[in-house]
Amino acid sequence: MGVSVYVSTLTSTAIAADRYLVIVHPFRTRMSHSICGLIIAGVWLISVLISLPLGIYTKIGIDPRNNEPSCMESWPHPLSRPIYTVITFILQFVAPCLIISICYYRVSCVLRSRGSTKIGSGRKSREKEELEIKRNRRTNQMLIAMVIIFVVCWIPLNVLWIVVDIIGEKAEGSVYFHHTFILCHMIAMSSAVYNPFIYAWLNNNFRQEFKAIFQCNNKFCSKNSSLLTTRQQTQSKFISRYTYNNNDNKKTKMIIWILIMKKI
């Protein structure tokens, strides 16, 4: 569980850093696939190393509250757990929060400055300028929303663990601790769920592509309908032309009309 938490947080941090480099420094060399693979591997390696102490010092013991086997932390020194909690709080919450906030703040500043820059009359119309300003505003709103969601989702769980380390076993022995932990953990894990909704809400391209996925099934029907309409128009023109040139030959015209209807 600890590994997945750190992977989620560090991945969000890496995405923020990548957006910073692409938007703030657009003329730098873009990230290659090999570098991207190394970053992903580094995220997993760091996550495993940070979570390793939990795997080492977690043992199977008897829970005194219900006399059932459960995983319990057994640290070699009383200060080991508080120190580990502080370190994980910095690496999992404080540092990523600062990096994400700084990156998105710089991205927002760059987008705002580009939106206010006048290229000159004749090269950029007022309508295009307004569309660019609206697009930059939506992007800024999306970045701010992502930072707020990250902080709001992760701070309850981190505060809970700090309180547990300060109070000690009394907190874990509380009747409400189990339910509080489940609630805080669900809120923290839900942080990864909100990003698609934010993109769909504030990104026009995302909404258009999302609609296109569900419209793909109707393309074949639309294509057949278009072909049928074109064929009917061609046949109608042929019949009209034939009628215009051969008004007296009604019998032959009727035979041709019957043959055409059979082909349809």
Coordinates of C-alpha atoms in Angstrom, one line a residue:
M1 CA 0.0 0.0 0.0
G2 CA 2.8 2.4 0.9
V3 CA 4.5 1.9 -2.5
S4 CA 1.3 2.8 -4.4
V5 CA 0.9 5.9 -2.3
Y6 CA 4.4 7.2 -3.2
V7 CA 4.1 6.1 -6.8
S8 CA 0.9 8.2 -7.2
T9 CA 2.4 11.2 -5.5
L10 CA 5.8 11.1 -7.3
T11 CA 4.1 10.6 -10.6
S12 CA 2.0 13.7 -10.1
T13 CA 5.2 15.6 -9.3
A14 CA 6.9 14.3 -12.4
I15 CA 4.0 15.3 -14.6
A16 CA 4.1 18.8 -13.1
A17 CA 7.8 19.1 -13.7
D18 CA 7.3 17.9 -17.3
R19 CA 4.6 20.5 -18.0
Y20 CA 6.9 23.2 -16.5
L21 CA 9.7 22.2 -18.9
V22 CA 7.5 22.1 -21.9
I23 CA 5.7 25.4 -21.4
V24 CA 8.3 27.5 -19.6
H25 CA 11.2 26.3 -21.6
P26 CA 9.7 25.3 -25.0
F27 CA 13.0 25.5 -26.9
R28 CA 14.8 22.9 -24.9
T29 CA 15.2 19.4 -26.1
R30 CA 12.1 17.4 -25.5
M31 CA 12.2 14.4 -23.2
S32 CA 13.1 11.2 -25.0
H33 CA 11.4 7.8 -24.5
S34 CA 14.5 6.5 -22.7
I35 CA 14.6 9.4 -20.3
C36 CA 10.9 8.9 -19.6
G37 CA 11.4 5.3 -18.9
L38 CA 14.2 6.1 -16.5
I39 CA 12.0 8.6 -14.7
I40 CA 9.3 6.0 -14.3
A41 CA 11.8 3.4 -13.0
G42 CA 13.2 6.0 -10.6
V43 CA 9.7 6.8 -9.3
W44 CA 9.1 3.1 -8.5
L45 CA 12.6 2.6 -7.0
I46 CA 12.3 5.6 -4.7
S47 CA 8.8 4.5 -3.7
V48 CA 10.1 1.0 -2.8
L49 CA 13.0 2.4 -0.9
I50 CA 10.9 4.8 1.2
S51 CA 8.4 2.0 2.0
L52 CA 11.1 -0.6 2.8
P53 CA 11.3 0.2 6.5
L54 CA 7.6 -0.6 6.9
G55 CA 8.2 -4.0 5.3
I56 CA 11.1 -4.7 7.6
Y57 CA 9.6 -3.6 10.9
T58 CA 6.0 -4.8 10.3
K59 CA 5.3 -8.1 12.0
I60 CA 2.3 -10.4 12.4
G61 CA 1.0 -10.1 16.0
I62 CA -2.2 -10.4 18.0
D63 CA -4.3 -7.3 18.1
P64 CA -5.3 -6.8 21.8
R65 CA -8.5 -5.2 20.8
N66 CA -10.0 -8.3 19.2
N67 CA -7.4 -11.0 19.8
E68 CA -7.0 -11.6 16.1
P69 CA -3.8 -11.8 14.0
S70 CA -2.9 -8.5 12.3
C71 CA 0.1 -6.7 10.9
M72 CA 1.7 -4.5 13.6
E73 CA 4.7 -2.2 13.5
S74 CA 7.6 -3.2 15.7
W75 CA 10.3 -0.5 15.6
P76 CA 13.7 -1.1 17.3
H77 CA 13.6 2.3 19.1
P78 CA 10.7 4.4 20.4
L79 CA 11.8 7.4 18.3
S80 CA 12.2 5.3 15.1
R81 CA 8.5 5.6 14.1
P82 CA 8.2 9.4 14.7
I83 CA 11.4 10.0 12.8
Y84 CA 10.1 7.8 9.9
T85 CA 6.8 9.6 10.0
V86 CA 8.4 13.0 9.7
I87 CA 10.6 11.9 6.8
T88 CA 7.7 10.4 4.9
F89 CA 5.6 13.5 5.6
I90 CA 8.3 15.6 4.0
L91 CA 9.0 13.3 1.0
Q92 CA 5.4 12.3 0.3
F93 CA 3.5 15.5 1.0
V94 CA 5.6 18.7 1.7
A95 CA 8.2 18.3 -1.1
P96 CA 5.8 17.2 -3.8
C97 CA 3.3 19.9 -2.8
L98 CA 6.0 22.6 -3.0
I99 CA 7.3 21.3 -6.4
I100 CA 3.8 21.0 -7.9
S101 CA 2.8 24.4 -6.6
I102 CA 5.9 26.1 -7.9
C103 CA 5.8 24.4 -11.3
Y104 CA 2.1 25.2 -11.9
Y105 CA 2.6 28.8 -10.6
R106 CA 5.4 29.4 -13.1
V107 CA 3.3 27.8 -15.9
S108 CA 0.4 30.0 -15.0
C109 CA 2.6 33.1 -15.1
V110 CA 4.0 32.2 -18.5
L111 CA 0.6 31.5 -20.0
R112 CA -0.7 34.8 -18.6
S113 CA 2.2 36.8 -20.0
R114 CA 1.8 35.1 -23.4
G115 CA -1.9 35.9 -23.4
S116 CA -1.3 39.6 -22.7
T117 CA 1.4 39.9 -25.4
K118 CA 0.3 41.8 -28.5
I119 CA 1.7 40.3 -31.7
G120 CA 0.4 43.2 -33.8
S121 CA -2.6 44.1 -35.9
G122 CA -3.0 42.1 -39.0
R123 CA -1.3 39.0 -37.7
K124 CA -3.7 38.3 -34.9
S125 CA -7.3 39.3 -34.8
R126 CA -9.2 40.3 -31.7
E127 CA -11.3 37.1 -31.8
K128 CA -8.2 34.9 -31.7
E129 CA -6.8 36.9 -28.8
E130 CA -10.0 36.4 -26.8
L131 CA -10.0 32.7 -27.5
E132 CA -6.4 32.4 -26.4
I133 CA -7.1 34.4 -23.2
K134 CA -10.1 32.1 -22.5
R135 CA -7.9 29.0 -23.2
N136 CA -5.2 30.2 -20.9
R137 CA -7.7 31.0 -18.2
R138 CA -9.1 27.5 -18.4
T139 CA -5.6 26.1 -18.2
N140 CA -4.8 28.2 -15.1
Q141 CA -8.1 27.1 -13.5
M142 CA -7.2 23.5 -14.2
L143 CA -3.7 23.8 -12.6
I144 CA -5.1 25.6 -9.6
A145 CA -7.7 22.9 -9.1
M146 CA -5.1 20.1 -9.4
V147 CA -3.0 21.7 -6.6
I148 CA -6.0 22.3 -4.4
I149 CA -7.2 18.7 -4.8
F150 CA -3.7 17.3 -4.1
V151 CA -3.4 19.3 -0.9
V152 CA -7.0 18.6 0.3
C153 CA -6.9 14.9 -0.4
W154 CA -3.5 14.1 1.2
I155 CA -3.4 16.4 4.2
P156 CA -6.0 14.4 6.3
L157 CA -4.0 11.1 6.1
N158 CA -0.7 12.8 6.9
V159 CA -2.2 14.7 9.8
L160 CA -3.7 11.5 11.2
W161 CA -0.3 9.8 11.2
I162 CA 1.3 12.7 12.9
V163 CA -1.4 12.7 15.6
V164 CA -1.0 9.0 16.1
D165 CA 2.8 9.4 16.6
I166 CA 2.3 12.2 19.1
I167 CA -0.4 10.5 21.1
G168 CA 0.9 7.0 20.7
E169 CA -1.1 3.8 21.3
K170 CA -4.0 5.7 22.8
A171 CA -4.9 7.0 19.4
E172 CA -4.8 3.6 17.7
G173 CA -6.8 2.1 20.5
S174 CA -9.6 4.5 20.1
V175 CA -12.9 3.3 18.9
Y176 CA -13.0 5.9 16.1
F177 CA -9.5 5.4 14.8
H178 CA -10.3 2.5 12.4
H179 CA -13.2 4.4 10.8
T180 CA -11.2 7.7 10.7
F181 CA -8.2 5.9 9.0
I182 CA -10.5 4.3 6.4
L183 CA -12.1 7.7 5.6
C184 CA -8.8 9.5 5.4
H185 CA -7.3 6.8 3.3
M186 CA -10.2 6.8 0.9
I187 CA -9.9 10.6 0.5
A188 CA -6.2 10.3 -0.2
M189 CA -6.6 7.5 -2.8
S190 CA -9.4 9.4 -4.5
S191 CA -7.0 12.1 -5.6
A192 CA -6.1 10.1 -8.7
V193 CA -9.8 9.9 -9.7
Y194 CA -10.4 13.6 -10.0
N195 CA -7.9 14.4 -12.6
P196 CA -9.9 13.0 -15.6
F197 CA -13.0 15.0 -14.5
I198 CA -10.9 18.2 -14.2
Y199 CA -9.6 17.6 -17.8
A200 CA -13.1 16.9 -19.1
W201 CA -14.5 20.0 -17.4
L202 CA -11.9 22.5 -18.4
N203 CA -10.3 21.1 -21.6
N204 CA -12.2 21.4 -24.9
N205 CA -9.9 19.1 -26.8
F206 CA -10.4 16.4 -24.2
R207 CA -14.2 16.8 -24.4
Q208 CA -14.1 16.6 -28.2
E209 CA -12.0 13.5 -28.3
F210 CA -14.1 11.9 -25.6
K211 CA -17.3 12.5 -27.7
A212 CA -15.5 11.2 -30.8
I213 CA -15.0 7.9 -29.1
F214 CA -18.7 7.3 -28.7
Q215 CA -19.5 8.7 -32.2
C216 CA -17.2 6.2 -33.9
N217 CA -19.9 3.5 -33.8
N218 CA -22.3 5.8 -35.8
K219 CA -19.7 6.6 -38.6
F220 CA -20.5 3.4 -40.5
C221 CA -24.3 4.1 -40.4
S222 CA -23.7 7.7 -41.4
K223 CA -21.4 6.6 -44.3
N224 CA -24.0 4.2 -45.6
S225 CA -26.7 6.8 -45.3
S226 CA -24.6 9.3 -47.2
L227 CA -23.9 6.8 -49.9
L228 CA -27.6 5.9 -50.2
T229 CA -28.6 9.6 -50.4
T230 CA -26.0 10.2 -53.1
R231 CA -27.2 7.2 -55.1
Q232 CA -30.8 8.2 -54.8
Q233 CA -29.9 11.7 -56.0
T234 CA -28.1 10.3 -59.0
Q235 CA -31.0 8.1 -59.9
S236 CA -33.4 11.0 -59.5
K237 CA -31.4 13.1 -61.9
F238 CA -31.2 10.3 -64.4
I239 CA -35.0 9.8 -64.3
S240 CA -35.7 13.5 -64.6
R241 CA -33.4 13.8 -67.5
Y242 CA -35.0 10.8 -69.2
T243 CA -38.4 12.2 -68.6
Y244 CA -37.4 15.5 -70.1
N245 CA -36.0 14.0 -73.2
N246 CA -38.7 11.2 -73.7
N247 CA -42.0 12.6 -72.6
D248 CA -43.9 10.5 -75.0
N249 CA -42.4 7.1 -74.1
K250 CA -44.2 6.5 -70.8
K251 CA -44.0 2.8 -71.0
T252 CA -40.2 2.6 -71.3
K253 CA -39.9 5.2 -68.4
M254 CA -42.0 3.0 -66.1
I255 CA -39.8 0.0 -66.9
I256 CA -36.6 1.8 -66.0
W257 CA -38.1 3.2 -62.8
I258 CA -39.0 -0.4 -61.7
L259 CA -35.5 -1.7 -62.4
I260 CA -34.0 1.1 -60.4
M261 CA -36.2 0.5 -57.4
K262 CA -35.3 -3.2 -57.5
K263 CA -31.6 -2.3 -57.2
I264 CA -32.3 -0.1 -54.2

